[in-house]
CSV table of C-alpha atoms in Angstrom, one decimal:
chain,number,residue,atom,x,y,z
A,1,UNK,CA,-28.0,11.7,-12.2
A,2,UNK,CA,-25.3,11.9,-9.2
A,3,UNK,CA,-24.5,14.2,-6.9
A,4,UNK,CA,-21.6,15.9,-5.2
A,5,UNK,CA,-20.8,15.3,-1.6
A,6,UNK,CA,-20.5,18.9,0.2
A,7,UNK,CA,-16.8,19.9,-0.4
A,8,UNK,CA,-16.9,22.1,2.5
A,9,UNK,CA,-17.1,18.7,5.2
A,10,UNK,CA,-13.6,17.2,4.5
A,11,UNK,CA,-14.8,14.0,6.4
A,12,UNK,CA,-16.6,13.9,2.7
A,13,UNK,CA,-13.3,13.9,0.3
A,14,UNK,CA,-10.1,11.8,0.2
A,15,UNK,CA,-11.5,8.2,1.0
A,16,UNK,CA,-11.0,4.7,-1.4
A,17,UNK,CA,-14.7,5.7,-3.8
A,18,UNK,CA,-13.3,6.8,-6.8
A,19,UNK,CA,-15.6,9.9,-7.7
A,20,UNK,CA,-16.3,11.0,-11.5
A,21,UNK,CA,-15.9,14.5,-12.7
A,22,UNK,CA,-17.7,15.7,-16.3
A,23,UNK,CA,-13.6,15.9,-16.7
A,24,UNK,CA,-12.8,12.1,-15.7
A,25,UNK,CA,-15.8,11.2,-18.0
A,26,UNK,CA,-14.3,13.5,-21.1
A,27,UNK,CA,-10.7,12.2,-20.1
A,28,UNK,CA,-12.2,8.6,-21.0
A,29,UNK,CA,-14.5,8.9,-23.7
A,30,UNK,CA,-15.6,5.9,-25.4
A,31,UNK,CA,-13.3,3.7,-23.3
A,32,UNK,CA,-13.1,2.5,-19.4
A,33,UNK,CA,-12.4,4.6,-17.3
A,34,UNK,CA,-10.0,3.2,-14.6
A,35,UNK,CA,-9.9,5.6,-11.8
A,36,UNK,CA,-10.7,9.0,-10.8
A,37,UNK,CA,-9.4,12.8,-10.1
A,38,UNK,CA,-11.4,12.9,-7.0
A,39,UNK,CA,-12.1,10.1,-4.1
A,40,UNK,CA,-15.1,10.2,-1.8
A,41,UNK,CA,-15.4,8.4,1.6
A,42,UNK,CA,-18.3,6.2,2.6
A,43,UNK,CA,-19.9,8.9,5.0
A,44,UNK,CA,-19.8,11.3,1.6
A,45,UNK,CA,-21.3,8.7,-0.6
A,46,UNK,CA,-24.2,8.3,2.4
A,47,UNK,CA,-24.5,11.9,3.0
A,48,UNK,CA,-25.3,13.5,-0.6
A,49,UNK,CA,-26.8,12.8,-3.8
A,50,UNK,CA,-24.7,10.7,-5.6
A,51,UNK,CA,-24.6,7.1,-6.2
A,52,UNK,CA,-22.5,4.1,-6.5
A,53,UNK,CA,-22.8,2.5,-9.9
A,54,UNK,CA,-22.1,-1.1,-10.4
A,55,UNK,CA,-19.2,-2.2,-12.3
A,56,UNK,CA,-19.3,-2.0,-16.3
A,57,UNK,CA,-22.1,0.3,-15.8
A,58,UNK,CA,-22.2,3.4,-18.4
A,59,UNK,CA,-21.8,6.9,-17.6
A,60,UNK,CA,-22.8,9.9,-20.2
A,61,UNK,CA,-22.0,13.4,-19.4
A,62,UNK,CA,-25.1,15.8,-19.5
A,63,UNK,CA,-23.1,19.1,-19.1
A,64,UNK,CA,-20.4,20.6,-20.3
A,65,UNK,CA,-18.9,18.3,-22.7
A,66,UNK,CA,-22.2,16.7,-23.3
A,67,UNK,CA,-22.7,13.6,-24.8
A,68,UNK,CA,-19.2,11.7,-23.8
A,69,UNK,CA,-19.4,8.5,-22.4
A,70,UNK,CA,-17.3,5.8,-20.8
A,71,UNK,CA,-17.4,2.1,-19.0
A,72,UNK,CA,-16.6,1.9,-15.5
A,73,UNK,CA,-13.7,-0.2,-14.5
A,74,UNK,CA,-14.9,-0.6,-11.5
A,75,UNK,CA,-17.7,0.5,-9.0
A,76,UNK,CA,-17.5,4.2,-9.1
A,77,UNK,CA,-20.1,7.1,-7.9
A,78,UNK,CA,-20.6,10.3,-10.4
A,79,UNK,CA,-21.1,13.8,-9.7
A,80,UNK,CA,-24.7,15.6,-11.2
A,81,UNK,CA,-23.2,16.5,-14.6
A,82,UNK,CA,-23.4,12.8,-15.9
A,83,UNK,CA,-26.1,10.0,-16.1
A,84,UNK,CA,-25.6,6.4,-14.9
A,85,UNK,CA,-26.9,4.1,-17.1
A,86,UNK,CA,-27.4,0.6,-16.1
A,87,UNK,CA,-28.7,-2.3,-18.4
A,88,UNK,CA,-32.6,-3.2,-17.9
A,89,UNK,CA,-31.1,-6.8,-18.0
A,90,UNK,CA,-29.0,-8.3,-15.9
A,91,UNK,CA,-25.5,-9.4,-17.1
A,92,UNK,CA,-26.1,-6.8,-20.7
A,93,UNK,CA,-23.4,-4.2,-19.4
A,94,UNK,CA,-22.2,-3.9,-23.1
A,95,UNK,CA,-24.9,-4.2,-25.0
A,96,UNK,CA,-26.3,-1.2,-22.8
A,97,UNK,CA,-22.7,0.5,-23.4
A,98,UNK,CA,-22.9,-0.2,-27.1
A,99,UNK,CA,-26.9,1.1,-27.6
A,100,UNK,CA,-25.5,4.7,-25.7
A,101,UNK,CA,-22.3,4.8,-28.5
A,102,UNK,CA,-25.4,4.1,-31.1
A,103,UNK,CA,-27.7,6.7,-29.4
A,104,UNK,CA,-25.4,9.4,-28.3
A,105,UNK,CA,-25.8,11.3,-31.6
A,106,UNK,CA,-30.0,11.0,-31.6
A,107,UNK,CA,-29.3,12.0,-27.6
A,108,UNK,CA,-27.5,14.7,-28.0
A,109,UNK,CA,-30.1,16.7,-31.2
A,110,UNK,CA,-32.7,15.9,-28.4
A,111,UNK,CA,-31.2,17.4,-25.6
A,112,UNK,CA,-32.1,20.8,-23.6
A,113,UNK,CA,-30.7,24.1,-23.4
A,114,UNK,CA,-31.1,27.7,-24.3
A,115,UNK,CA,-27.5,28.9,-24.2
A,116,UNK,CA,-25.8,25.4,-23.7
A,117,UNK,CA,-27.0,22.3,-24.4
A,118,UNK,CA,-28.3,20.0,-21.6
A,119,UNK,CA,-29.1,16.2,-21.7
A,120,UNK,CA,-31.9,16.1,-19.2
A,121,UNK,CA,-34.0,13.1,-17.2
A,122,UNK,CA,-36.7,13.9,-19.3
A,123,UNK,CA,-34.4,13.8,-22.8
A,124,UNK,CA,-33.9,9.8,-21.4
A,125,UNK,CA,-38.0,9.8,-20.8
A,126,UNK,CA,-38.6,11.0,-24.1
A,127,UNK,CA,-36.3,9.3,-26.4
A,128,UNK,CA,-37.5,6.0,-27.8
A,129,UNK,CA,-35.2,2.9,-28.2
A,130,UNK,CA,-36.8,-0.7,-29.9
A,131,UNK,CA,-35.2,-3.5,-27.9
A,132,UNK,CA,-34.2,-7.5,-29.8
A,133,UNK,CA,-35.9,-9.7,-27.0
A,134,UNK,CA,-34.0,-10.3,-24.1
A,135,UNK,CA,-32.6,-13.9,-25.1
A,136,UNK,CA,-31.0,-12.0,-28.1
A,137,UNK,CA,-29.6,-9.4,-26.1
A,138,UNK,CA,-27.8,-12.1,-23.5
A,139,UNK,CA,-26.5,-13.8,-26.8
A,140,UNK,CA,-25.0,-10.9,-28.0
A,141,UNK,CA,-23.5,-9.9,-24.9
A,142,UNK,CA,-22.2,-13.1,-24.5
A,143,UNK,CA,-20.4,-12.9,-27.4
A,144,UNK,CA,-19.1,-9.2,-27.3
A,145,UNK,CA,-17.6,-10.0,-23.3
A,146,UNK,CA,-14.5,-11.4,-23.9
A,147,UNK,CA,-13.7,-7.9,-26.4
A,148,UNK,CA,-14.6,-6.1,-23.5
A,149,UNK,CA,-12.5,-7.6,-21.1
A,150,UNK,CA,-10.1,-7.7,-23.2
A,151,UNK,CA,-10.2,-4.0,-23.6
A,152,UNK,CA,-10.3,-3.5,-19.8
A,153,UNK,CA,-7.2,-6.1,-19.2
A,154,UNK,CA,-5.2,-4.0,-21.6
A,155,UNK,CA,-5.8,-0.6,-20.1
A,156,UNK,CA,-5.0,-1.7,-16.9
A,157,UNK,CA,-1.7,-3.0,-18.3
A,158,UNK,CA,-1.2,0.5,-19.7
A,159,UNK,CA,-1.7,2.0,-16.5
A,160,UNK,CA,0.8,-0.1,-14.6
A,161,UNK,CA,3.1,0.5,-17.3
A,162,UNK,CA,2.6,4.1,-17.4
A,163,UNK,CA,3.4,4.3,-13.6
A,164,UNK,CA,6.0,2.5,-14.0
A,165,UNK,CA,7.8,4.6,-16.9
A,166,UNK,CA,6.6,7.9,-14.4
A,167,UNK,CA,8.4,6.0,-11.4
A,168,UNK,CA,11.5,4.5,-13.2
A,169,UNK,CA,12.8,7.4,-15.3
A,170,UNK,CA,13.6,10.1,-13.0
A,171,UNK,CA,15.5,7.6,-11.3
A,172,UNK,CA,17.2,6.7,-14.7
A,173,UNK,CA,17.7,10.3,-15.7
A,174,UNK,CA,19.6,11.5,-12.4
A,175,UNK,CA,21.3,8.0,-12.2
A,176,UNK,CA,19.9,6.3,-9.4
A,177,UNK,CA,19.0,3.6,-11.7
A,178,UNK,CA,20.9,2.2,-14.1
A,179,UNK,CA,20.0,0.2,-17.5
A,180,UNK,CA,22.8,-3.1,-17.4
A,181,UNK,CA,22.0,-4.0,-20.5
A,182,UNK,CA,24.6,-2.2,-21.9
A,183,UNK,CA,28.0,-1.6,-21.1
A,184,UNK,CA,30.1,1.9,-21.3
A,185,UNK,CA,32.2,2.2,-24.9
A,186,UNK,CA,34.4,5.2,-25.2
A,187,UNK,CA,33.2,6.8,-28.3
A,188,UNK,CA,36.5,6.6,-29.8
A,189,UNK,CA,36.6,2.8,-29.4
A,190,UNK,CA,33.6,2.7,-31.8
């Protein structure tokens, strides 16, 4: 599980480590998650709990909206109400991605909890997965990658366009910006 850095010690908050709420996981389910609500510094990541997953690494929530999941864009560290899941083999990010999206559902009817339910370390411990051999699972990773990457290319695109949009249309609607492409016609003159 990760942690939370104390939000008391500000030295803590507000650095460049995007840090991943149960909401940020939710907010990205079943997709990569680019950035983050919340930012940790490196004396917060050093001085708490949490940890600093590698890139392509799955995270699953374990409270609250239990059971979403998403693929890290980037290194990111993870508060205590999600699991980072990292693949037993190096290099099978998605295949490790694509056994959670497979698992979730088995996951989630074997998880904890007398009022809500909880995935716990010992719902991992106790739930039972039958691996291909490792030379099956580089294959297949090696031919899912390029999807993947793909599917993180695109995002980002989406997120620079979405800025973009956020930064160019005030500017268009109070007419600090114009569009040139098209030229003024009196509307009887149509």
């Amino acid at each position: 599980g990760g942690g939370t850095p104390k939000t008391s010690e500000e030295r803590y908050w507000d650095g460049s480590i995007p840090w991943l709420s149960g909401a940020d996981v939710s907010g990205n389910h079943k997709g990569f998650v680019l950035s983050s609500a919340k930012r940790i510094t490196e004396v917060g990541l050093n001085n708490s709990s949490t940890k600093l997953l590698p890139q392509f690494s799955t995270v699953i929530s374990a409270r609250g909206t239990v059971g979403k999941y998403c693929l890290l864009a980037r290194p990111m560290a993870f508060s205590q109400t999600s699991y980072g899941v990292t693949p037993r083999f190096e290099g099978s990010h998605f295949f490790t991605y694509l056994l959670i999206d497979h698992s979730v559902n088995a996951l989630l009817s074997a998880a904890y909890g007398s009022v809500f339910d909880t995935i716990t370390t010992r719902t991992f411990q106790n739930f039972v997965i039958h691996l291909p051999p490792e030379d099956e699972i580089l294959y297949f990773e090696q031919k899912v990658r390029p999807y993947f990457l793909r599917m993180k290319l695109n995002k980002d695109q989406i997120h620079t366009l979405e800025k973009l949009r956020d930064t160019l249309l005030p500017k268009l609607m109070s007419g600090k910006v114009r569009d040139f492409r098209h030229t003024a016609t009196q509307i009887g003159s149509i």
